[in-house]
Amino acid sequence: MQFPDGRVVYISYGRREGGGWVATHEDITERKASADRIERLAHYDSLTGLANRNLFKERIDAALARSRRLEPAFAVLLLDLDKFKSVNDALGHQCGDALLKQVADRIKSQIRDADTAARIGGDEFAVIVAPSRVAMCDAAASLAARLVQAIAEPYHIDGHPVVIGCSIGLALVPEHGTRVDEVLRNADLALYRSKNAGRSCFHIYSAELKAEADQRNVLEIELREAIWREEIEVFYQPVIELGTGRVKSVEALARWHHSIRGYIPPAEFIAVAEAGGLIVELGNQVLARACRDATSMPADVKVAVNLSALQFAGTNLVDTVTFALAQSGLPQPRLELEITESVFLADSEENLKTLQRLKALGVSIALDDFGVGYSSLSYLTAFPFDKVKIDKSFIDRIDRSETVAVLKSIVQLAKTLKLSIVAEGVESSEQVRRLQSLGIPLGQGFHFSKPVPLAGLSWQAPTARRKRRAA
Ligand code: C2E
Ligand code: CA
Ligand code: CA
């Protein structure tokens, strides 16, 4: 019996052997409160108050059971925040938590009472869209669209303006599955598509997505074999000193010649290697090969090797690099390692230590794809880089005054930090001229050379060649 003041009393009546009754009144307020607390802990996320992963799965199970009997359709949305990790890293965990709470509130404000919102992982949320009067597909899609928009509105966290986005995958029951694992897997495939399509959008599961996933699996198996047979090739693209036309270094770029599909671009297979746990082995092979090849290049030319953030996860990256250098006999200062800011996003503390140990070996470290991320500037000061490579997107827009302004400040910063600067993706002599007038000393791109096999590299300055021809 619950009293208005909140007290809960348990009342039981028992017959006594010798005749008559006994009534027991027991105050169980405390016991009930702690049972409720345990129930909440088991089923709800303590930060946001939303359902947790357990309750989310139970609710899908229950909805599936109802739908088998009555056949009303429902839908499951999986929702992943974009760039949450960088906010968390930049502003700290407390702000990260505050942001998650506000996201949860925005999700709650968009759904109906009958729907269930859940937090199923660090920055992963989910919604079960209960049967509705309109067609389920329309109801779920319009909710997904509203969520993408609502979550993208700016936040104010502890006085800081913060902007994040979210990607959503959507699966409909019963069309896209009638078992929990099947529904979740299909919603997850749709989510994967949204993340790949540039994020801040939603996708609905389709059989085509499943076919693509199967194809990725085939590609992964083939890539595993190619790596095992050491069939991954390495091409080199020169980095040119703009003033003299001389080759200062070459960048090693992995190439996979597939027996049926021909050359598969690294943009496609590096991601497969990362997802399939093959990147460490692949990276080791490229590194070993690049060091070996570099010993046959002029002694003043460096070789640059790209490292995936996942290669930092294991503990032995430093050993691997040490071994590749020793095995090839390449002097440390001739090796350069290119990393992107993703190295700072994943387990930054450990990765920073690894980076410091690499630098201590005497190799140089370059920050790649500079400018495409959100907080590149802060990373430039977080570690003593030797070089920064300005992303092609800036060079493409070098004729705009805004771009020139940004490039000028990068040049200024690089001077202060004593970094060398490379412009990536240089495709025209007009771009070369503008780069030189900005004081950017190095360039790389199709204008000078595409990536070529070792034997195709030419060490002569093209300007010198042209001058000779003219003379
Ligand atoms: P990245 O490190 O930014 O490499 C530069 C990419 O831009 C190369 O593409 C190169 O061919 C291309 N490129 C160079 N100049 C021009 C230009 O003037 N115009 C255009 N349109 N493109 C230009 P690629 O070889 O397809 O490599 C793509 C990405 O794959 C690389 O981007 C790098 O992030 C990754 N990658 C390649 N090899 C490896 C590797 O061995 N390990 C790891 N972890 N990643 C690699
Ligand atoms: Ca690179
Ligand atoms: Ca790059």
PDB file of N, CA, C and O and ligand atoms in Angstrom, residues 368-369 391 424, ligand 3:
ATOM      1  N   ASP A 368      49.546  15.579 -42.097  1.00  0.00           N
ATOM      2  CA  ASP A 368      48.973  15.438 -43.437  1.00  0.00           C
ATOM      3  C   ASP A 368      47.577  16.051 -43.507  1.00  0.00           C
ATOM      4  O   ASP A 368      46.940  16.248 -42.473  1.00  0.00           O
ATOM      5  N   ASP A 369      47.119  16.323 -44.724  1.00  0.00           N
ATOM      6  CA  ASP A 369      45.734  16.786 -44.959  1.00  0.00           C
ATOM      7  C   ASP A 369      45.378  17.973 -44.079  1.00  0.00           C
ATOM      8  O   ASP A 369      44.246  18.078 -43.597  1.00  0.00           O
ATOM      9  N   ASP A 391      46.188  20.626 -47.362  1.00  0.00           N
ATOM     10  CA  ASP A 391      45.303  19.793 -48.167  1.00  0.00           C
ATOM     11  C   ASP A 391      44.988  20.414 -49.528  1.00  0.00           C
ATOM     12  O   ASP A 391      44.896  21.638 -49.675  1.00  0.00           O
ATOM     13  N   GLU A 424      49.719  20.401 -51.280  1.00  0.00           N
ATOM     14  CA  GLU A 424      49.345  19.127 -51.923  1.00  0.00           C
ATOM     15  C   GLU A 424      48.425  19.368 -53.110  1.00  0.00           C
ATOM     16  O   GLU A 424      47.650  20.332 -53.127  1.00  0.00           O
TER      17      GLU A 424
HETATM   18 CA    CA B   3      47.391  14.449 -47.922  1.00  0.00          CA
END
